[in-house]
Amino acid sequence: TGLLETGGIVDWDPNEEPDLLGYVVRYRTDGGTAFDTATPAHGRSYITDSQFDTRALVGGVVKILVKSMDTTKHLSAAAASIDVDLRPATPTQFVITRQADGTREFTFALDPAPSDMDGFLIRYFVGSTSNWNAMTPLHAGVQKVSPFETNQLAAGTYTFACKAVDKAGNMSATATFITSVTIADPRTAGAIEDISENTGLWT
């Protein structure tokens, strides 16, 4: 009883029965409550702590199910349950700027960042869209350090989007979008020096 979730850690009231052996934790991604067909949440047959760290699990909103086990390996008749959203929050910052030489600079952040934060994913689309799945990855892997710089895109009008991703591979439920971004030609080739009066604060 008394299941609570804080920062990905699910706690419950300890079972006070003298023949308690431990607890069995399972989870479902389909919203169901059946314990027997749920996915085991840990490698051991049972755990002894009255809490469980869900941050290694993969999914969106999952239902965590907990049963107690006695020394004869019998489980409680009913399972306690709680819904947990495994996905990190949407990035709180996503900005695109152009450096003096034409390099595109992407700045991103999630504040506050969760303890299991891995990095960020950036995608792009030629034209306008609000569909993350229709967009093309701007880079390989996960961007762990901001800012990210690139010269890979030709001049044009784009939509960019950014999601946070945790170490289990869970992405934000929604992305931060920047739409109708018109970018100029990429960095000039064969130049020894490129000077911007604006960024140089010339008057």
mmCIF file with all atom_site columns, C-alpha atoms in Angstrom:
data_model
loop_
_atom_site.group_PDB
_atom_site.id
_atom_site.type_symbol
_atom_site.label_atom_id
_atom_site.label_alt_id
_atom_site.label_comp_id
_atom_site.label_asym_id
_atom_site.label_entity_id
_atom_site.label_seq_id
_atom_site.pdbx_PDB_ins_code
_atom_site.Cartn_x
_atom_site.Cartn_y
_atom_site.Cartn_z
_atom_site.occupancy
_atom_site.B_iso_or_equiv
_atom_site.pdbx_formal_charge
_atom_site.auth_seq_id
_atom_site.auth_comp_id
_atom_site.auth_asym_id
_atom_site.auth_atom_id
_atom_site.pdbx_PDB_model_num
ATOM 1   C CA . THR A 1 1   ? 0.000  0.000   0.000   1.00 0.00 ? 1   THR A CA 1
ATOM 2   C CA . GLY A 1 2   ? 0.931  3.674   -0.177  1.00 0.00 ? 2   GLY A CA 1
ATOM 3   C CA . LEU A 1 3   ? 2.773  3.686   -3.518  1.00 0.00 ? 3   LEU A CA 1
ATOM 4   C CA . LEU A 1 4   ? 4.373  7.035   -4.328  1.00 0.00 ? 4   LEU A CA 1
ATOM 5   C CA . GLU A 1 5   ? 6.740  8.081   -7.133  1.00 0.00 ? 5   GLU A CA 1
ATOM 6   C CA . THR A 1 6   ? 9.347  10.822  -6.845  1.00 0.00 ? 6   THR A CA 1
ATOM 7   C CA . GLY A 1 7   ? 12.061 11.379  -9.437  1.00 0.00 ? 7   GLY A CA 1
ATOM 8   C CA . GLY A 1 8   ? 11.594 7.897   -10.873 1.00 0.00 ? 8   GLY A CA 1
ATOM 9   C CA . ILE A 1 9   ? 11.814 6.161   -7.478  1.00 0.00 ? 9   ILE A CA 1
ATOM 10  C CA . VAL A 1 10  ? 8.668  4.292   -6.405  1.00 0.00 ? 10  VAL A CA 1
ATOM 11  C CA . ASP A 1 11  ? 8.243  3.823   -2.641  1.00 0.00 ? 11  ASP A CA 1
ATOM 12  C CA . TRP A 1 12  ? 5.610  1.886   -0.738  1.00 0.00 ? 12  TRP A CA 1
ATOM 13  C CA . ASP A 1 13  ? 4.713  1.110   2.866   1.00 0.00 ? 13  ASP A CA 1
ATOM 14  C CA . PRO A 1 14  ? 6.870  -1.760  4.198   1.00 0.00 ? 14  PRO A CA 1
ATOM 15  C CA . ASN A 1 15  ? 5.045  -5.020  4.832   1.00 0.00 ? 15  ASN A CA 1
ATOM 16  C CA . GLU A 1 16  ? 5.195  -5.813  8.566   1.00 0.00 ? 16  GLU A CA 1
ATOM 17  C CA . GLU A 1 17  ? 4.386  -9.531  8.383   1.00 0.00 ? 17  GLU A CA 1
ATOM 18  C CA . PRO A 1 18  ? 7.044  -11.651 10.157  1.00 0.00 ? 18  PRO A CA 1
ATOM 19  C CA . ASP A 1 19  ? 7.350  -14.126 7.269   1.00 0.00 ? 19  ASP A CA 1
ATOM 20  C CA . LEU A 1 20  ? 7.973  -11.449 4.628   1.00 0.00 ? 20  LEU A CA 1
ATOM 21  C CA . LEU A 1 21  ? 10.697 -12.426 2.141   1.00 0.00 ? 21  LEU A CA 1
ATOM 22  C CA . GLY A 1 22  ? 10.534 -9.409  -0.175  1.00 0.00 ? 22  GLY A CA 1
ATOM 23  C CA . TYR A 1 23  ? 8.694  -7.841  -3.101  1.00 0.00 ? 23  TYR A CA 1
ATOM 24  C CA . VAL A 1 24  ? 8.178  -8.550  -6.776  1.00 0.00 ? 24  VAL A CA 1
ATOM 25  C CA . VAL A 1 25  ? 7.935  -5.594  -9.152  1.00 0.00 ? 25  VAL A CA 1
ATOM 26  C CA . ARG A 1 26  ? 6.576  -5.827  -12.697 1.00 0.00 ? 26  ARG A CA 1
ATOM 27  C CA . TYR A 1 27  ? 5.375  -3.263  -15.210 1.00 0.00 ? 27  TYR A CA 1
ATOM 28  C CA . ARG A 1 28  ? 3.012  -2.889  -18.157 1.00 0.00 ? 28  ARG A CA 1
ATOM 29  C CA . THR A 1 29  ? 3.148  -0.475  -21.083 1.00 0.00 ? 29  THR A CA 1
ATOM 30  C CA . ASP A 1 30  ? -0.435 -1.124  -22.219 1.00 0.00 ? 30  ASP A CA 1
ATOM 31  C CA . GLY A 1 31  ? -2.202 0.374   -19.205 1.00 0.00 ? 31  GLY A CA 1
ATOM 32  C CA . GLY A 1 32  ? -3.403 -3.034  -18.015 1.00 0.00 ? 32  GLY A CA 1
ATOM 33  C CA . THR A 1 33  ? -3.370 -4.251  -14.427 1.00 0.00 ? 33  THR A CA 1
ATOM 34  C CA . ALA A 1 34  ? -2.861 -8.027  -14.854 1.00 0.00 ? 34  ALA A CA 1
ATOM 35  C CA . PHE A 1 35  ? 0.218  -9.010  -12.828 1.00 0.00 ? 35  PHE A CA 1
ATOM 36  C CA . ASP A 1 36  ? 0.925  -12.492 -14.209 1.00 0.00 ? 36  ASP A CA 1
ATOM 37  C CA . THR A 1 37  ? 1.471  -11.277 -17.788 1.00 0.00 ? 37  THR A CA 1
ATOM 38  C CA . ALA A 1 38  ? 3.348  -8.099  -16.817 1.00 0.00 ? 38  ALA A CA 1
ATOM 39  C CA . THR A 1 39  ? 7.051  -7.669  -17.628 1.00 0.00 ? 39  THR A CA 1
ATOM 40  C CA . PRO A 1 40  ? 9.529  -8.344  -14.776 1.00 0.00 ? 40  PRO A CA 1
ATOM 41  C CA . ALA A 1 41  ? 11.161 -5.077  -13.703 1.00 0.00 ? 41  ALA A CA 1
ATOM 42  C CA . HIS A 1 42  ? 14.261 -6.636  -12.102 1.00 0.00 ? 42  HIS A CA 1
ATOM 43  C CA . GLY A 1 43  ? 16.568 -9.589  -12.733 1.00 0.00 ? 43  GLY A CA 1
ATOM 44  C CA . ARG A 1 44  ? 16.262 -11.106 -9.284  1.00 0.00 ? 44  ARG A CA 1
ATOM 45  C CA . SER A 1 45  ? 13.221 -13.151 -8.322  1.00 0.00 ? 45  SER A CA 1
ATOM 46  C CA . TYR A 1 46  ? 12.430 -10.630 -5.578  1.00 0.00 ? 46  TYR A CA 1
ATOM 47  C CA . ILE A 1 47  ? 13.832 -7.498  -3.948  1.00 0.00 ? 47  ILE A CA 1
ATOM 48  C CA . THR A 1 48  ? 14.026 -6.673  -0.244  1.00 0.00 ? 48  THR A CA 1
ATOM 49  C CA . ASP A 1 49  ? 13.817 -2.858  -0.279  1.00 0.00 ? 49  ASP A CA 1
ATOM 50  C CA . SER A 1 50  ? 10.420 -1.169  -0.122  1.00 0.00 ? 50  SER A CA 1
ATOM 51  C CA . GLN A 1 51  ? 11.309 0.991   -3.123  1.00 0.00 ? 51  GLN A CA 1
ATOM 52  C CA . PHE A 1 52  ? 12.240 0.521   -6.778  1.00 0.00 ? 52  PHE A CA 1
ATOM 53  C CA . ASP A 1 53  ? 14.193 2.667   -9.228  1.00 0.00 ? 53  ASP A CA 1
ATOM 54  C CA . THR A 1 54  ? 12.222 2.809   -12.486 1.00 0.00 ? 54  THR A CA 1
ATOM 55  C CA . ARG A 1 55  ? 14.801 4.868   -14.397 1.00 0.00 ? 55  ARG A CA 1
ATOM 56  C CA . ALA A 1 56  ? 16.355 1.847   -16.139 1.00 0.00 ? 56  ALA A CA 1
ATOM 57  C CA . LEU A 1 57  ? 13.013 0.881   -17.706 1.00 0.00 ? 57  LEU A CA 1
ATOM 58  C CA . VAL A 1 58  ? 12.026 1.778   -21.264 1.00 0.00 ? 58  VAL A CA 1
ATOM 59  C CA . GLY A 1 59  ? 8.570  3.027   -22.143 1.00 0.00 ? 59  GLY A CA 1
ATOM 60  C CA . GLY A 1 60  ? 6.249  5.992   -21.969 1.00 0.00 ? 60  GLY A CA 1
ATOM 61  C CA . VAL A 1 61  ? 3.650  5.992   -19.216 1.00 0.00 ? 61  VAL A CA 1
ATOM 62  C CA . VAL A 1 62  ? 3.920  2.568   -17.576 1.00 0.00 ? 62  VAL A CA 1
ATOM 63  C CA . LYS A 1 63  ? 1.979  0.917   -14.784 1.00 0.00 ? 63  LYS A CA 1
ATOM 64  C CA . ILE A 1 64  ? 4.205  -0.336  -11.987 1.00 0.00 ? 64  ILE A CA 1
ATOM 65  C CA . LEU A 1 65  ? 2.779  -3.373  -10.147 1.00 0.00 ? 65  LEU A CA 1
ATOM 66  C CA . VAL A 1 66  ? 4.095  -4.560  -6.778  1.00 0.00 ? 66  VAL A CA 1
ATOM 67  C CA . LYS A 1 67  ? 3.335  -7.736  -4.823  1.00 0.00 ? 67  LYS A CA 1
ATOM 68  C CA . SER A 1 68  ? 4.822  -8.961  -1.570  1.00 0.00 ? 68  SER A CA 1
ATOM 69  C CA . MET A 1 69  ? 6.318  -12.449 -1.219  1.00 0.00 ? 69  MET A CA 1
ATOM 70  C CA . ASP A 1 70  ? 6.545  -14.611 1.902   1.00 0.00 ? 70  ASP A CA 1
ATOM 71  C CA . THR A 1 71  ? 9.187  -17.154 2.839   1.00 0.00 ? 71  THR A CA 1
ATOM 72  C CA . THR A 1 72  ? 7.239  -19.943 1.140   1.00 0.00 ? 72  THR A CA 1
ATOM 73  C CA . LYS A 1 73  ? 7.414  -17.939 -2.147  1.00 0.00 ? 73  LYS A CA 1
ATOM 74  C CA . HIS A 1 74  ? 3.694  -17.183 -2.137  1.00 0.00 ? 74  HIS A CA 1
ATOM 75  C CA . LEU A 1 75  ? 2.690  -13.774 -3.522  1.00 0.00 ? 75  LEU A CA 1
ATOM 76  C CA . SER A 1 76  ? 0.008  -11.482 -2.190  1.00 0.00 ? 76  SER A CA 1
ATOM 77  C CA . ALA A 1 77  ? -3.384 -11.949 -3.810  1.00 0.00 ? 77  ALA A CA 1
ATOM 78  C CA . ALA A 1 78  ? -3.557 -8.414  -5.197  1.00 0.00 ? 78  ALA A CA 1
ATOM 79  C CA . ALA A 1 79  ? -0.928 -6.050  -6.550  1.00 0.00 ? 79  ALA A CA 1
ATOM 80  C CA . ALA A 1 80  ? -0.503 -2.417  -5.620  1.00 0.00 ? 80  ALA A CA 1
ATOM 81  C CA . SER A 1 81  ? -0.063 -0.213  -8.689  1.00 0.00 ? 81  SER A CA 1
ATOM 82  C CA . ILE A 1 82  ? 0.951  3.272   -9.773  1.00 0.00 ? 82  ILE A CA 1
ATOM 83  C CA . ASP A 1 83  ? 1.390  4.980   -13.148 1.00 0.00 ? 83  ASP A CA 1
ATOM 84  C CA . VAL A 1 84  ? 4.886  6.340   -13.831 1.00 0.00 ? 84  VAL A CA 1
ATOM 85  C CA . ASP A 1 85  ? 5.924  8.485   -16.800 1.00 0.00 ? 85  ASP A CA 1
ATOM 86  C CA . LEU A 1 86  ? 9.420  7.306   -17.727 1.00 0.00 ? 86  LEU A CA 1
ATOM 87  C CA . ARG A 1 87  ? 9.999  10.049  -20.321 1.00 0.00 ? 87  ARG A CA 1
ATOM 88  C CA . PRO A 1 88  ? 12.174 13.104  -19.613 1.00 0.00 ? 88  PRO A CA 1
ATOM 89  C CA . ALA A 1 89  ? 10.600 16.543  -19.839 1.00 0.00 ? 89  ALA A CA 1
ATOM 90  C CA . THR A 1 90  ? 10.574 18.626  -23.017 1.00 0.00 ? 90  THR A CA 1
ATOM 91  C CA . PRO A 1 91  ? 13.737 20.750  -23.494 1.00 0.00 ? 91  PRO A CA 1
ATOM 92  C CA . THR A 1 92  ? 13.364 24.151  -21.858 1.00 0.00 ? 92  THR A CA 1
ATOM 93  C CA . GLN A 1 93  ? 15.814 25.848  -24.243 1.00 0.00 ? 93  GLN A CA 1
ATOM 94  C CA . PHE A 1 94  ? 16.367 25.406  -27.975 1.00 0.00 ? 94  PHE A CA 1
ATOM 95  C CA . VAL A 1 95  ? 17.968 28.251  -29.945 1.00 0.00 ? 95  VAL A CA 1
ATOM 96  C CA . ILE A 1 96  ? 19.589 28.493  -33.385 1.00 0.00 ? 96  ILE A CA 1
ATOM 97  C CA . THR A 1 97  ? 22.203 31.140  -34.228 1.00 0.00 ? 97  THR A CA 1
ATOM 98  C CA . ARG A 1 98  ? 24.580 31.752  -37.138 1.00 0.00 ? 98  ARG A CA 1
ATOM 99  C CA . GLN A 1 99  ? 28.252 32.309  -36.452 1.00 0.00 ? 99  GLN A CA 1
ATOM 100 C CA . ALA A 1 100 ? 30.297 34.879  -38.397 1.00 0.00 ? 100 ALA A CA 1
ATOM 101 C CA . ASP A 1 101 ? 31.586 32.298  -40.866 1.00 0.00 ? 101 ASP A CA 1
ATOM 102 C CA . GLY A 1 102 ? 28.136 30.841  -41.512 1.00 0.00 ? 102 GLY A CA 1
ATOM 103 C CA . THR A 1 103 ? 28.328 27.892  -39.106 1.00 0.00 ? 103 THR A CA 1
ATOM 104 C CA . ARG A 1 104 ? 24.905 26.985  -37.645 1.00 0.00 ? 104 ARG A CA 1
ATOM 105 C CA . GLU A 1 105 ? 24.977 26.765  -33.845 1.00 0.00 ? 105 GLU A CA 1
ATOM 106 C CA . PHE A 1 106 ? 22.264 24.911  -31.899 1.00 0.00 ? 106 PHE A CA 1
ATOM 107 C CA . THR A 1 107 ? 21.984 25.602  -28.159 1.00 0.00 ? 107 THR A CA 1
ATOM 108 C CA . PHE A 1 108 ? 19.768 23.376  -26.011 1.00 0.00 ? 108 PHE A CA 1
ATOM 109 C CA . ALA A 1 109 ? 19.083 22.590  -22.354 1.00 0.00 ? 109 ALA A CA 1
ATOM 110 C CA . LEU A 1 110 ? 16.659 20.965  -19.934 1.00 0.00 ? 110 LEU A CA 1
ATOM 111 C CA . ASP A 1 111 ? 16.350 22.716  -16.589 1.00 0.00 ? 111 ASP A CA 1
ATOM 112 C CA . PRO A 1 112 ? 16.198 21.069  -14.166 1.00 0.00 ? 112 PRO A CA 1
ATOM 113 C CA . ALA A 1 113 ? 17.955 18.100  -15.765 1.00 0.00 ? 113 ALA A CA 1
ATOM 114 C CA . PRO A 1 114 ? 17.015 14.643  -14.406 1.00 0.00 ? 114 PRO A CA 1
ATOM 115 C CA . SER A 1 115 ? 19.752 12.522  -12.839 1.00 0.00 ? 115 SER A CA 1
ATOM 116 C CA . ASP A 1 116 ? 19.462 9.927   -15.635 1.00 0.00 ? 116 ASP A CA 1
ATOM 117 C CA . MET A 1 117 ? 19.803 12.495  -18.413 1.00 0.00 ? 117 MET A CA 1
ATOM 118 C CA . ASP A 1 118 ? 21.831 11.297  -21.425 1.00 0.00 ? 118 ASP A CA 1
ATOM 119 C CA . GLY A 1 119 ? 21.559 14.169  -23.895 1.00 0.00 ? 119 GLY A CA 1
ATOM 120 C CA . PHE A 1 120 ? 19.503 15.596  -26.741 1.00 0.00 ? 120 PHE A CA 1
ATOM 121 C CA . LEU A 1 121 ? 18.291 14.714  -30.209 1.00 0.00 ? 121 LEU A CA 1
ATOM 122 C CA . ILE A 1 122 ? 17.858 17.329  -32.952 1.00 0.00 ? 122 ILE A CA 1
ATOM 123 C CA . ARG A 1 123 ? 15.924 16.776  -36.173 1.00 0.00 ? 123 ARG A CA 1
ATOM 124 C CA . TYR A 1 124 ? 15.144 18.928  -39.200 1.00 0.00 ? 124 TYR A CA 1
ATOM 125 C CA . PHE A 1 125 ? 12.571 19.154  -41.982 1.00 0.00 ? 125 PHE A CA 1
ATOM 126 C CA . VAL A 1 126 ? 12.662 21.119  -45.233 1.00 0.00 ? 126 VAL A CA 1
ATOM 127 C CA . GLY A 1 127 ? 9.614  23.379  -44.957 1.00 0.00 ? 127 GLY A CA 1
ATOM 128 C CA . SER A 1 128 ? 7.074  23.329  -42.133 1.00 0.00 ? 128 SER A CA 1
ATOM 129 C CA . THR A 1 129 ? 5.944  20.415  -39.968 1.00 0.00 ? 129 THR A CA 1
ATOM 130 C CA . SER A 1 130 ? 4.883  19.601  -36.421 1.00 0.00 ? 130 SER A CA 1
ATOM 131 C CA . ASN A 1 131 ? 5.453  15.855  -36.830 1.00 0.00 ? 131 ASN A CA 1
ATOM 132 C CA . TRP A 1 132 ? 8.649  14.663  -35.089 1.00 0.00 ? 132 TRP A CA 1
ATOM 133 C CA . ASN A 1 133 ? 8.502  11.279  -36.851 1.00 0.00 ? 133 ASN A CA 1
ATOM 134 C CA . ALA A 1 134 ? 8.544  12.943  -40.279 1.00 0.00 ? 134 ALA A CA 1
ATOM 135 C CA . MET A 1 135 ? 11.802 14.753  -39.524 1.00 0.00 ? 135 MET A CA 1
ATOM 136 C CA . THR A 1 136 ? 15.402 13.743  -40.325 1.00 0.00 ? 136 THR A CA 1
ATOM 137 C CA . PRO A 1 137 ? 18.107 13.402  -37.621 1.00 0.00 ? 137 PRO A CA 1
ATOM 138 C CA . LEU A 1 138 ? 20.594 16.286  -37.825 1.00 0.00 ? 138 LEU A CA 1
ATOM 139 C CA . HIS A 1 139 ? 23.400 14.259  -36.229 1.00 0.00 ? 139 HIS A CA 1
ATOM 140 C CA . ALA A 1 140 ? 24.411 10.721  -35.281 1.00 0.00 ? 140 ALA A CA 1
ATOM 141 C CA . GLY A 1 141 ? 23.929 9.500   -31.715 1.00 0.00 ? 141 GLY A CA 1
ATOM 142 C CA . VAL A 1 142 ? 23.014 11.699  -28.754 1.00 0.00 ? 142 VAL A CA 1
ATOM 143 C CA . GLN A 1 143 ? 24.311 15.241  -28.322 1.00 0.00 ? 143 GLN A CA 1
ATOM 144 C CA . LYS A 1 144 ? 25.643 15.387  -24.765 1.00 0.00 ? 144 LYS A CA 1
ATOM 145 C CA . VAL A 1 145 ? 27.194 18.883  -24.865 1.00 0.00 ? 145 VAL A CA 1
ATOM 146 C CA . SER A 1 146 ? 25.613 22.162  -25.942 1.00 0.00 ? 146 SER A CA 1
ATOM 147 C CA . PRO A 1 147 ? 26.079 23.907  -28.327 1.00 0.00 ? 147 PRO A CA 1
ATOM 148 C CA . PHE A 1 148 ? 26.185 21.699  -31.420 1.00 0.00 ? 148 PHE A CA 1
ATOM 149 C CA . GLU A 1 149 ? 27.677 23.167  -34.623 1.00 0.00 ? 149 GLU A CA 1
ATOM 150 C CA . THR A 1 150 ? 27.095 22.048  -38.215 1.00 0.00 ? 150 THR A CA 1
ATOM 151 C CA . ASN A 1 151 ? 27.424 23.158  -41.838 1.00 0.00 ? 151 ASN A CA 1
ATOM 152 C CA . GLN A 1 152 ? 25.619 20.203  -43.381 1.00 0.00 ? 152 GLN A CA 1
ATOM 153 C CA . LEU A 1 153 ? 22.414 21.898  -44.518 1.00 0.00 ? 153 LEU A CA 1
ATOM 154 C CA . ALA A 1 154 ? 22.043 23.940  -47.684 1.00 0.00 ? 154 ALA A CA 1
ATOM 155 C CA . ALA A 1 155 ? 20.362 27.333  -47.689 1.00 0.00 ? 155 ALA A CA 1
ATOM 156 C CA . GLY A 1 156 ? 16.587 27.160  -47.339 1.00 0.00 ? 156 GLY A CA 1
ATOM 157 C CA . THR A 1 157 ? 13.640 27.314  -44.967 1.00 0.00 ? 157 THR A CA 1
ATOM 158 C CA . TYR A 1 158 ? 13.495 24.623  -42.296 1.00 0.00 ? 158 TYR A CA 1
ATOM 159 C CA . THR A 1 159 ? 11.735 23.359  -39.204 1.00 0.00 ? 159 THR A CA 1
ATOM 160 C CA . PHE A 1 160 ? 13.992 22.195  -36.368 1.00 0.00 ? 160 PHE A CA 1
ATOM 161 C CA . ALA A 1 161 ? 12.984 20.238  -33.254 1.00 0.00 ? 161 ALA A CA 1
ATOM 162 C CA . CYS A 1 162 ? 14.741 19.001  -30.132 1.00 0.00 ? 162 CYS A CA 1
ATOM 163 C CA . LYS A 1 163 ? 13.955 16.261  -27.617 1.00 0.00 ? 163 LYS A CA 1
ATOM 164 C CA . ALA A 1 164 ? 15.696 15.171  -24.430 1.00 0.00 ? 164 ALA A CA 1
ATOM 165 C CA . VAL A 1 165 ? 16.666 11.515  -24.019 1.00 0.00 ? 165 VAL A CA 1
ATOM 166 C CA . ASP A 1 166 ? 17.597 9.572   -20.874 1.00 0.00 ? 166 ASP A CA 1
ATOM 167 C CA . LYS A 1 167 ? 20.123 6.778   -20.397 1.00 0.00 ? 167 LYS A CA 1
ATOM 168 C CA . ALA A 1 168 ? 17.460 4.120   -20.925 1.00 0.00 ? 168 ALA A CA 1
ATOM 169 C CA . GLY A 1 169 ? 16.631 5.607   -24.327 1.00 0.00 ? 169 GLY A CA 1
ATOM 170 C CA . ASN A 1 170 ? 13.338 7.244   -23.373 1.00 0.00 ? 170 ASN A CA 1
ATOM 171 C CA . MET A 1 171 ? 12.639 10.459  -25.306 1.00 0.00 ? 171 MET A CA 1
ATOM 172 C CA . SER A 1 172 ? 10.569 13.474  -24.309 1.00 0.00 ? 172 SER A CA 1
ATOM 173 C CA . ALA A 1 173 ? 6.872  13.054  -25.046 1.00 0.00 ? 173 ALA A CA 1
ATOM 174 C CA . THR A 1 174 ? 6.916  16.274  -27.077 1.00 0.00 ? 174 THR A CA 1
ATOM 175 C CA . ALA A 1 175 ? 9.643  18.247  -28.825 1.00 0.00 ? 175 ALA A CA 1
ATOM 176 C CA . THR A 1 176 ? 10.575 21.910  -28.717 1.00 0.00 ? 176 THR A CA 1
ATOM 177 C CA . PHE A 1 177 ? 10.054 23.223  -32.263 1.00 0.00 ? 177 PHE A CA 1
ATOM 178 C CA . ILE A 1 178 ? 11.523 26.161  -34.160 1.00 0.00 ? 178 ILE A CA 1
ATOM 179 C CA . THR A 1 179 ? 9.573  26.688  -37.377 1.00 0.00 ? 179 THR A CA 1
ATOM 180 C CA . SER A 1 180 ? 10.101 28.710  -40.561 1.00 0.00 ? 180 SER A CA 1
ATOM 181 C CA . VAL A 1 181 ? 13.851 29.164  -40.061 1.00 0.00 ? 181 VAL A CA 1
ATOM 182 C CA . THR A 1 182 ? 15.508 30.590  -43.168 1.00 0.00 ? 182 THR A CA 1
ATOM 183 C CA . ILE A 1 183 ? 19.223 29.871  -43.186 1.00 0.00 ? 183 ILE A CA 1
ATOM 184 C CA . ALA A 1 184 ? 21.802 31.270  -45.594 1.00 0.00 ? 184 ALA A CA 1
ATOM 185 C CA . ASP A 1 185 ? 24.502 29.397  -47.458 1.00 0.00 ? 185 ASP A CA 1
ATOM 186 C CA . PRO A 1 186 ? 26.835 27.386  -45.212 1.00 0.00 ? 186 PRO A CA 1
ATOM 187 C CA . ARG A 1 187 ? 30.349 28.391  -44.249 1.00 0.00 ? 187 ARG A CA 1
ATOM 188 C CA . THR A 1 188 ? 32.413 29.966  -47.026 1.00 0.00 ? 188 THR A CA 1
ATOM 189 C CA . ALA A 1 189 ? 35.078 27.608  -48.401 1.00 0.00 ? 189 ALA A CA 1
ATOM 190 C CA . GLY A 1 190 ? 38.657 28.671  -49.105 1.00 0.00 ? 190 GLY A CA 1
ATOM 191 C CA . ALA A 1 191 ? 38.525 31.773  -46.909 1.00 0.00 ? 191 ALA A CA 1
ATOM 192 C CA . ILE A 1 192 ? 41.422 32.778  -44.670 1.00 0.00 ? 192 ILE A CA 1
ATOM 193 C CA . GLU A 1 193 ? 39.329 35.047  -42.462 1.00 0.00 ? 193 GLU A CA 1
ATOM 194 C CA . ASP A 1 194 ? 35.629 35.922  -42.211 1.00 0.00 ? 194 ASP A CA 1
ATOM 195 C CA . ILE A 1 195 ? 34.706 39.081  -40.306 1.00 0.00 ? 195 ILE A CA 1
ATOM 196 C CA . SER A 1 196 ? 31.209 40.008  -39.108 1.00 0.00 ? 196 SER A CA 1
ATOM 197 C CA . GLU A 1 197 ? 30.684 43.676  -38.340 1.00 0.00 ? 197 GLU A CA 1
ATOM 198 C CA . ASN A 1 198 ? 27.679 42.800  -36.212 1.00 0.00 ? 198 ASN A CA 1
ATOM 199 C CA . THR A 1 199 ? 29.326 40.271  -33.906 1.00 0.00 ? 199 THR A CA 1
ATOM 200 C CA . GLY A 1 200 ? 32.476 42.409  -33.857 1.00 0.00 ? 200 GLY A CA 1
ATOM 201 C CA . LEU A 1 201 ? 30.412 45.310  -32.473 1.00 0.00 ? 201 LEU A CA 1
ATOM 202 C CA . TRP A 1 202 ? 31.603 47.689  -35.176 1.00 0.00 ? 202 TRP A CA 1
ATOM 203 C CA . THR A 1 203 ? 29.893 51.070  -35.398 1.00 0.00 ? 203 THR A CA 1
#
